[in-house]
């Protein structure tokens, strides 16, 4: 589970509702301050069990570089409600949500900036596979695609087993019961082991993580866990699109091995960044270095 450093957005960001033709989505919308040259907009999609808050630590450096950054809860994630029907979370449906979000962001740009606006799409982990599906449906809204810690096909077998275990639990237990079971199975964070605190050294953050978990749709988690475990390799399809691509990851990853990500980047002819000191979530492990790498890629593409 991703662990953002905080659930409190920085001053540059506001929590709001993004209204689209496919429904309303909870977002954090971070805008550059007056006087900063606007370079484009970034739409950021979180991963499995994650939320828009996973990108909080990136918002200030991205806006300082001139990018409006909009991070979204997809349907059934945290503060965006979703139906109880697993079929509602088919990958194609989630991809069409992304296209609707892109259209809504384009429409709410100031008219004098709309023509020059460039929309960069970034997806982390599960979000990367949804982003890939969206650009394969229609690449036209996007200036670039960044896949962050998101591999070419299904997650590794040990993670597939964990996703199945979670789906089986969600079929019979409440979200709170599953949360307690997951907490019991996890090793304590370092500060928790030192202090002996039941929920970690930062009680407020632990409670925020629990509150986020309880608002996730079980159907969304079941459906997307199955997707991650059965995703086909679509790299050749993506490579055929004339869209600048970036593959970024930590130097270690237990969901898709880093050599697999290296190979995917070669197959895509993509820009490749490895964030040293980071694992599956460089956006939370090393946000300053991750933001600098993202900005550098976007600057390269114009």
Short mmCIF file of C-alpha atoms in Angstrom, two decimals:
data_model
loop_
_atom_site.label_atom_id
_atom_site.label_comp_id
_atom_site.label_asym_id
_atom_site.label_seq_id
_atom_site.Cartn_x
_atom_site.Cartn_y
_atom_site.Cartn_z
CA UNK A 1 0.00 0.00 0.00
CA UNK A 2 1.29 3.44 -0.92
CA UNK A 3 2.03 5.73 2.01
CA UNK A 4 1.94 9.43 1.10
CA UNK A 5 3.91 11.62 3.50
CA UNK A 6 0.73 13.52 4.35
CA UNK A 7 -2.90 13.79 3.33
CA UNK A 8 -2.84 17.58 3.63
CA UNK A 9 -2.37 19.29 0.25
CA UNK A 10 0.21 22.08 -0.07
CA UNK A 11 -0.89 25.73 -0.47
CA UNK A 12 -0.59 25.53 -4.27
CA UNK A 13 -3.31 22.83 -4.42
CA UNK A 14 -7.02 22.75 -3.76
CA UNK A 15 -9.35 19.80 -3.38
CA UNK A 16 -12.25 20.02 -5.82
CA UNK A 17 -14.58 18.02 -8.03
CA UNK A 18 -13.73 17.56 -11.70
CA UNK A 19 -17.00 17.25 -13.59
CA UNK A 20 -16.86 15.17 -16.77
CA UNK A 21 -19.21 13.53 -19.23
CA UNK A 22 -18.61 10.24 -17.39
CA UNK A 23 -19.24 11.50 -13.88
CA UNK A 24 -17.58 13.51 -11.15
CA UNK A 25 -14.07 12.80 -9.86
CA UNK A 26 -12.34 14.02 -6.70
CA UNK A 27 -9.06 15.76 -7.57
CA UNK A 28 -6.29 17.84 -6.11
CA UNK A 29 -5.68 20.71 -8.53
CA UNK A 30 -2.32 22.45 -8.11
CA UNK A 31 -1.71 25.61 -10.13
CA UNK A 32 1.49 27.63 -10.66
CA UNK A 33 1.57 30.97 -8.90
CA UNK A 34 1.16 34.21 -10.80
CA UNK A 35 4.31 35.13 -12.65
CA UNK A 36 5.41 31.53 -13.26
CA UNK A 37 5.42 30.65 -16.94
CA UNK A 38 2.77 28.02 -17.67
CA UNK A 39 4.24 25.04 -19.51
CA UNK A 40 1.30 22.64 -19.50
CA UNK A 41 -0.92 20.42 -17.39
CA UNK A 42 -0.18 17.01 -15.90
CA UNK A 43 -2.88 14.43 -15.16
CA UNK A 44 -1.67 11.92 -12.56
CA UNK A 45 -3.34 8.52 -12.00
CA UNK A 46 -2.66 6.60 -8.76
CA UNK A 47 -2.05 2.91 -8.35
CA UNK A 48 -3.79 -0.07 -6.77
CA UNK A 49 -5.20 0.79 -3.29
CA UNK A 50 -3.82 4.32 -3.77
CA UNK A 51 -5.35 7.74 -4.20
CA UNK A 52 -4.69 11.26 -5.45
CA UNK A 53 -2.73 11.97 -2.24
CA UNK A 54 0.06 9.67 -3.43
CA UNK A 55 1.33 12.57 -5.54
CA UNK A 56 1.10 15.29 -2.88
CA UNK A 57 4.86 15.58 -2.48
CA UNK A 58 5.25 16.25 -6.23
CA UNK A 59 2.78 19.12 -6.42
CA UNK A 60 4.94 22.02 -5.23
CA UNK A 61 7.98 21.21 -7.39
CA UNK A 62 5.81 20.61 -10.45
CA UNK A 63 3.94 23.90 -10.08
CA UNK A 64 7.21 25.73 -9.40
CA UNK A 65 8.40 24.42 -12.78
CA UNK A 66 5.29 25.83 -14.48
CA UNK A 67 3.01 22.80 -14.60
CA UNK A 68 -0.56 22.63 -13.45
CA UNK A 69 -0.78 19.24 -11.72
CA UNK A 70 -4.11 17.45 -11.33
CA UNK A 71 -4.12 14.19 -9.41
CA UNK A 72 -7.34 12.19 -9.44
CA UNK A 73 -9.19 9.49 -7.54
CA UNK A 74 -10.54 7.15 -10.20
CA UNK A 75 -14.00 5.67 -9.90
CA UNK A 76 -14.26 3.68 -6.70
CA UNK A 77 -11.02 5.10 -5.31
CA UNK A 78 -11.12 6.98 -2.00
CA UNK A 79 -13.22 10.15 -2.45
CA UNK A 80 -14.68 9.27 -5.87
CA UNK A 81 -17.64 6.95 -5.30
CA UNK A 82 -18.19 3.97 -7.55
CA UNK A 83 -20.79 1.26 -8.10
CA UNK A 84 -20.76 -2.13 -6.40
CA UNK A 85 -20.66 -3.94 -9.76
CA UNK A 86 -17.25 -5.39 -10.63
CA UNK A 87 -18.05 -4.98 -14.35
CA UNK A 88 -18.10 -1.19 -13.89
CA UNK A 89 -14.33 -1.30 -13.36
CA UNK A 90 -13.36 -3.03 -16.59
CA UNK A 91 -10.11 -1.54 -17.87
CA UNK A 92 -11.82 -0.09 -20.95
CA UNK A 93 -14.29 1.76 -18.70
CA UNK A 94 -11.50 3.18 -16.56
CA UNK A 95 -9.59 4.23 -19.68
CA UNK A 96 -12.63 6.07 -21.01
CA UNK A 97 -12.87 7.86 -17.67
CA UNK A 98 -9.33 9.14 -18.23
CA UNK A 99 -10.23 10.45 -21.68
CA UNK A 100 -13.22 12.25 -20.15
CA UNK A 101 -10.98 13.74 -17.46
CA UNK A 102 -8.56 14.95 -20.13
CA UNK A 103 -11.39 16.59 -22.05
CA UNK A 104 -12.69 18.31 -18.93
CA UNK A 105 -9.25 19.65 -18.06
CA UNK A 106 -8.83 21.05 -21.56
CA UNK A 107 -12.19 22.79 -21.37
CA UNK A 108 -11.49 24.47 -18.05
CA UNK A 109 -8.19 25.98 -19.16
CA UNK A 110 -8.41 29.77 -19.66
CA UNK A 111 -9.39 30.44 -23.25
CA UNK A 112 -6.19 32.36 -23.98
CA UNK A 113 -4.10 29.38 -22.84
CA UNK A 114 -6.18 26.53 -24.25
CA UNK A 115 -4.51 26.30 -27.65
CA UNK A 116 -1.01 26.25 -26.16
CA UNK A 117 -1.92 23.90 -23.32
CA UNK A 118 -0.11 20.55 -23.33
CA UNK A 119 -1.55 17.66 -21.36
CA UNK A 120 0.95 15.16 -20.01
CA UNK A 121 -0.40 11.85 -18.72
CA UNK A 122 1.28 9.95 -15.90
CA UNK A 123 0.16 6.70 -14.32
CA UNK A 124 1.69 4.95 -11.32
CA UNK A 125 1.57 1.14 -11.20
CA UNK A 126 -2.09 0.20 -11.93
CA UNK A 127 -2.55 3.80 -13.05
CA UNK A 128 0.12 3.26 -15.68
CA UNK A 129 -1.74 0.36 -17.22
CA UNK A 130 -4.96 2.39 -17.22
CA UNK A 131 -3.07 5.31 -18.80
CA UNK A 132 -1.70 2.96 -21.46
CA UNK A 133 -5.21 1.72 -22.22
CA UNK A 134 -6.43 5.32 -22.53
CA UNK A 135 -3.79 6.39 -25.05
CA UNK A 136 -4.35 3.20 -27.04
CA UNK A 137 -8.01 4.20 -27.30
CA UNK A 138 -7.16 7.78 -28.26
CA UNK A 139 -3.68 9.34 -28.02
CA UNK A 140 -4.73 12.73 -29.39
CA UNK A 141 -5.41 14.52 -26.08
CA UNK A 142 -1.92 13.80 -24.73
CA UNK A 143 1.47 15.36 -25.34
CA UNK A 144 3.40 12.60 -23.53
CA UNK A 145 2.90 9.41 -21.54
CA UNK A 146 4.85 8.53 -18.40
CA UNK A 147 4.66 5.04 -16.93
CA UNK A 148 5.85 5.11 -13.31
CA UNK A 149 6.70 1.71 -11.80
CA UNK A 150 4.23 0.15 -14.22
CA UNK A 151 5.25 -2.89 -16.22
CA UNK A 152 4.53 -4.39 -19.62
CA UNK A 153 2.11 -7.12 -18.52
CA UNK A 154 0.92 -8.89 -15.37
CA UNK A 155 2.46 -8.37 -11.95
CA UNK A 156 4.89 -11.00 -10.64
CA UNK A 157 3.39 -14.28 -9.33
CA UNK A 158 3.87 -13.47 -5.64
CA UNK A 159 1.91 -10.24 -6.10
CA UNK A 160 -0.74 -12.12 -8.08
CA UNK A 161 -1.16 -14.40 -5.07
CA UNK A 162 -1.53 -11.39 -2.78
CA UNK A 163 -4.14 -9.84 -5.08
CA UNK A 164 -6.13 -13.09 -5.07
CA UNK A 165 -5.88 -13.32 -1.29
CA UNK A 166 -7.23 -9.78 -1.04
CA UNK A 167 -10.10 -10.50 -3.45
CA UNK A 168 -11.05 -13.63 -1.50
CA UNK A 169 -11.04 -11.67 1.75
CA UNK A 170 -13.12 -8.85 0.30
CA UNK A 171 -15.74 -11.36 -0.81
CA UNK A 172 -16.46 -12.41 2.77
CA UNK A 173 -15.19 -9.72 5.15
CA UNK A 174 -15.92 -6.04 5.72
CA UNK A 175 -13.40 -3.41 4.65
CA UNK A 176 -12.54 -2.78 8.30
CA UNK A 177 -11.96 -6.48 8.95
CA UNK A 178 -9.70 -6.71 5.91
CA UNK A 179 -7.80 -3.62 7.07
CA UNK A 180 -7.15 -5.18 10.46
CA UNK A 181 -6.00 -8.41 8.86
CA UNK A 182 -3.62 -6.57 6.53
CA UNK A 183 -2.17 -4.58 9.40
CA UNK A 184 -1.60 -7.76 11.38
CA UNK A 185 0.29 -9.33 8.46
CA UNK A 186 2.55 -6.35 7.73
CA UNK A 187 5.88 -5.81 9.49
CA UNK A 188 5.79 -2.62 11.54
CA UNK A 189 7.37 0.52 10.05
CA UNK A 190 10.75 1.37 11.63
CA UNK A 191 9.33 4.08 13.90
CA UNK A 192 6.56 1.70 15.03
CA UNK A 193 9.07 -0.99 15.95
CA UNK A 194 11.04 1.55 17.96
CA UNK A 195 8.10 3.15 19.78
CA UNK A 196 5.89 0.09 20.12
CA UNK A 197 2.91 2.14 18.93
CA UNK A 198 0.13 -0.04 17.57
CA UNK A 199 -0.54 2.05 14.47
CA UNK A 200 2.88 3.49 13.77
CA UNK A 201 4.82 6.52 14.90
CA UNK A 202 2.45 8.94 13.18
CA UNK A 203 -1.04 8.13 14.45
CA UNK A 204 -2.70 10.77 12.26
CA UNK A 205 -1.19 9.35 9.06
CA UNK A 206 -2.13 5.80 10.05
CA UNK A 207 -5.70 6.88 10.67
CA UNK A 208 -5.73 8.71 7.32
CA UNK A 209 -4.55 5.53 5.59
CA UNK A 210 -7.31 3.57 7.30
CA UNK A 211 -9.94 6.19 6.39
CA UNK A 212 -8.81 6.05 2.76
CA UNK A 213 -8.99 2.26 2.73
CA UNK A 214 -12.52 2.24 4.15
CA UNK A 215 -13.76 4.52 1.34
CA UNK A 216 -12.39 2.35 -1.47
CA UNK A 217 -14.96 0.28 -3.33
CA UNK A 218 -14.41 -3.46 -2.75
CA UNK A 219 -15.64 -4.10 -6.30
CA UNK A 220 -12.97 -1.73 -7.65
CA UNK A 221 -10.23 -3.50 -5.71
CA UNK A 222 -11.39 -6.94 -6.83
CA UNK A 223 -11.68 -5.91 -10.48
CA UNK A 224 -8.39 -4.06 -10.70
CA UNK A 225 -6.52 -6.76 -8.77
CA UNK A 226 -7.68 -9.24 -11.39
CA UNK A 227 -6.58 -6.88 -14.15
CA UNK A 228 -3.10 -6.56 -12.69
CA UNK A 229 -2.85 -10.35 -12.50
CA UNK A 230 -3.95 -10.99 -16.09
CA UNK A 231 -2.79 -7.93 -18.05
CA UNK A 232 -1.42 -8.90 -21.48
CA UNK A 233 1.76 -7.45 -22.93
CA UNK A 234 0.67 -4.46 -25.05
CA UNK A 235 4.08 -2.87 -25.48
CA UNK A 236 4.16 -3.36 -29.25
CA UNK A 237 0.81 -1.57 -29.61
CA UNK A 238 2.03 1.30 -27.48
CA UNK A 239 5.38 1.52 -29.29
CA UNK A 240 3.52 2.06 -32.55
CA UNK A 241 2.07 5.34 -31.30
CA UNK A 242 4.13 8.44 -32.16
CA UNK A 243 3.87 9.74 -28.59
CA UNK A 244 6.91 10.58 -26.45
CA UNK A 245 7.15 8.05 -23.63
CA UNK A 246 8.95 7.94 -20.30
CA UNK A 247 9.52 4.90 -18.08
CA UNK A 248 10.47 5.87 -14.53
CA UNK A 249 10.94 3.65 -11.51
CA UNK A 250 12.91 3.17 -8.34
CA UNK A 251 16.07 1.09 -8.29
CA UNK A 252 14.16 -1.78 -6.66
CA UNK A 253 10.64 -2.99 -7.37
CA UNK A 254 8.79 -6.01 -6.00
CA UNK A 255 5.85 -5.70 -8.42
CA UNK A 256 7.67 -5.60 -11.76
CA UNK A 257 11.42 -6.34 -11.66
CA UNK A 258 13.55 -3.36 -12.71
CA UNK A 259 15.25 -5.30 -15.57
CA UNK A 260 11.76 -5.93 -16.97
CA UNK A 261 11.09 -2.19 -16.86
CA UNK A 262 14.44 -1.54 -18.54
CA UNK A 263 13.50 -3.92 -21.35
CA UNK A 264 10.07 -2.33 -21.72
CA UNK A 265 11.68 1.09 -22.08
CA UNK A 266 13.95 -0.25 -24.84
CA UNK A 267 11.00 -1.78 -26.66
CA UNK A 268 9.12 1.51 -26.43
CA UNK A 269 12.16 3.59 -27.39
CA UNK A 270 11.24 5.53 -24.26
CA UNK A 271 13.17 7.92 -22.08
CA UNK A 272 14.30 5.92 -19.01
CA UNK A 273 14.86 7.16 -15.46
CA UNK A 274 15.84 5.17 -12.38
CA UNK A 275 15.42 7.03 -9.10
CA UNK A 276 18.15 5.91 -6.71
CA UNK A 277 17.03 5.20 -3.17
CA UNK A 278 13.44 4.58 -4.30
CA UNK A 279 11.39 1.42 -4.62
CA UNK A 280 7.90 0.91 -6.10
CA UNK A 281 6.74 4.45 -5.28
CA UNK A 282 9.43 7.00 -6.22
CA UNK A 283 6.73 9.68 -5.95
CA UNK A 284 6.69 9.15 -2.17
CA UNK A 285 10.18 7.66 -1.62
CA UNK A 286 12.17 10.40 -3.42
CA UNK A 287 9.73 13.13 -4.52
CA UNK A 288 12.27 15.89 -5.24
CA UNK A 289 14.37 13.67 -7.51
CA UNK A 290 11.25 12.24 -9.14
CA UNK A 291 9.79 15.68 -9.87
CA UNK A 292 13.09 16.84 -11.36
CA UNK A 293 13.20 13.81 -13.67
CA UNK A 294 9.60 14.36 -14.79
CA UNK A 295 10.13 18.04 -15.49
CA UNK A 296 13.33 17.28 -17.38
CA UNK A 297 11.50 14.83 -19.65
CA UNK A 298 8.62 17.23 -20.32
CA UNK A 299 11.06 20.02 -21.13
CA UNK A 300 12.82 17.74 -23.62
CA UNK A 301 9.54 17.17 -25.45
CA UNK A 302 8.88 20.88 -25.86
#
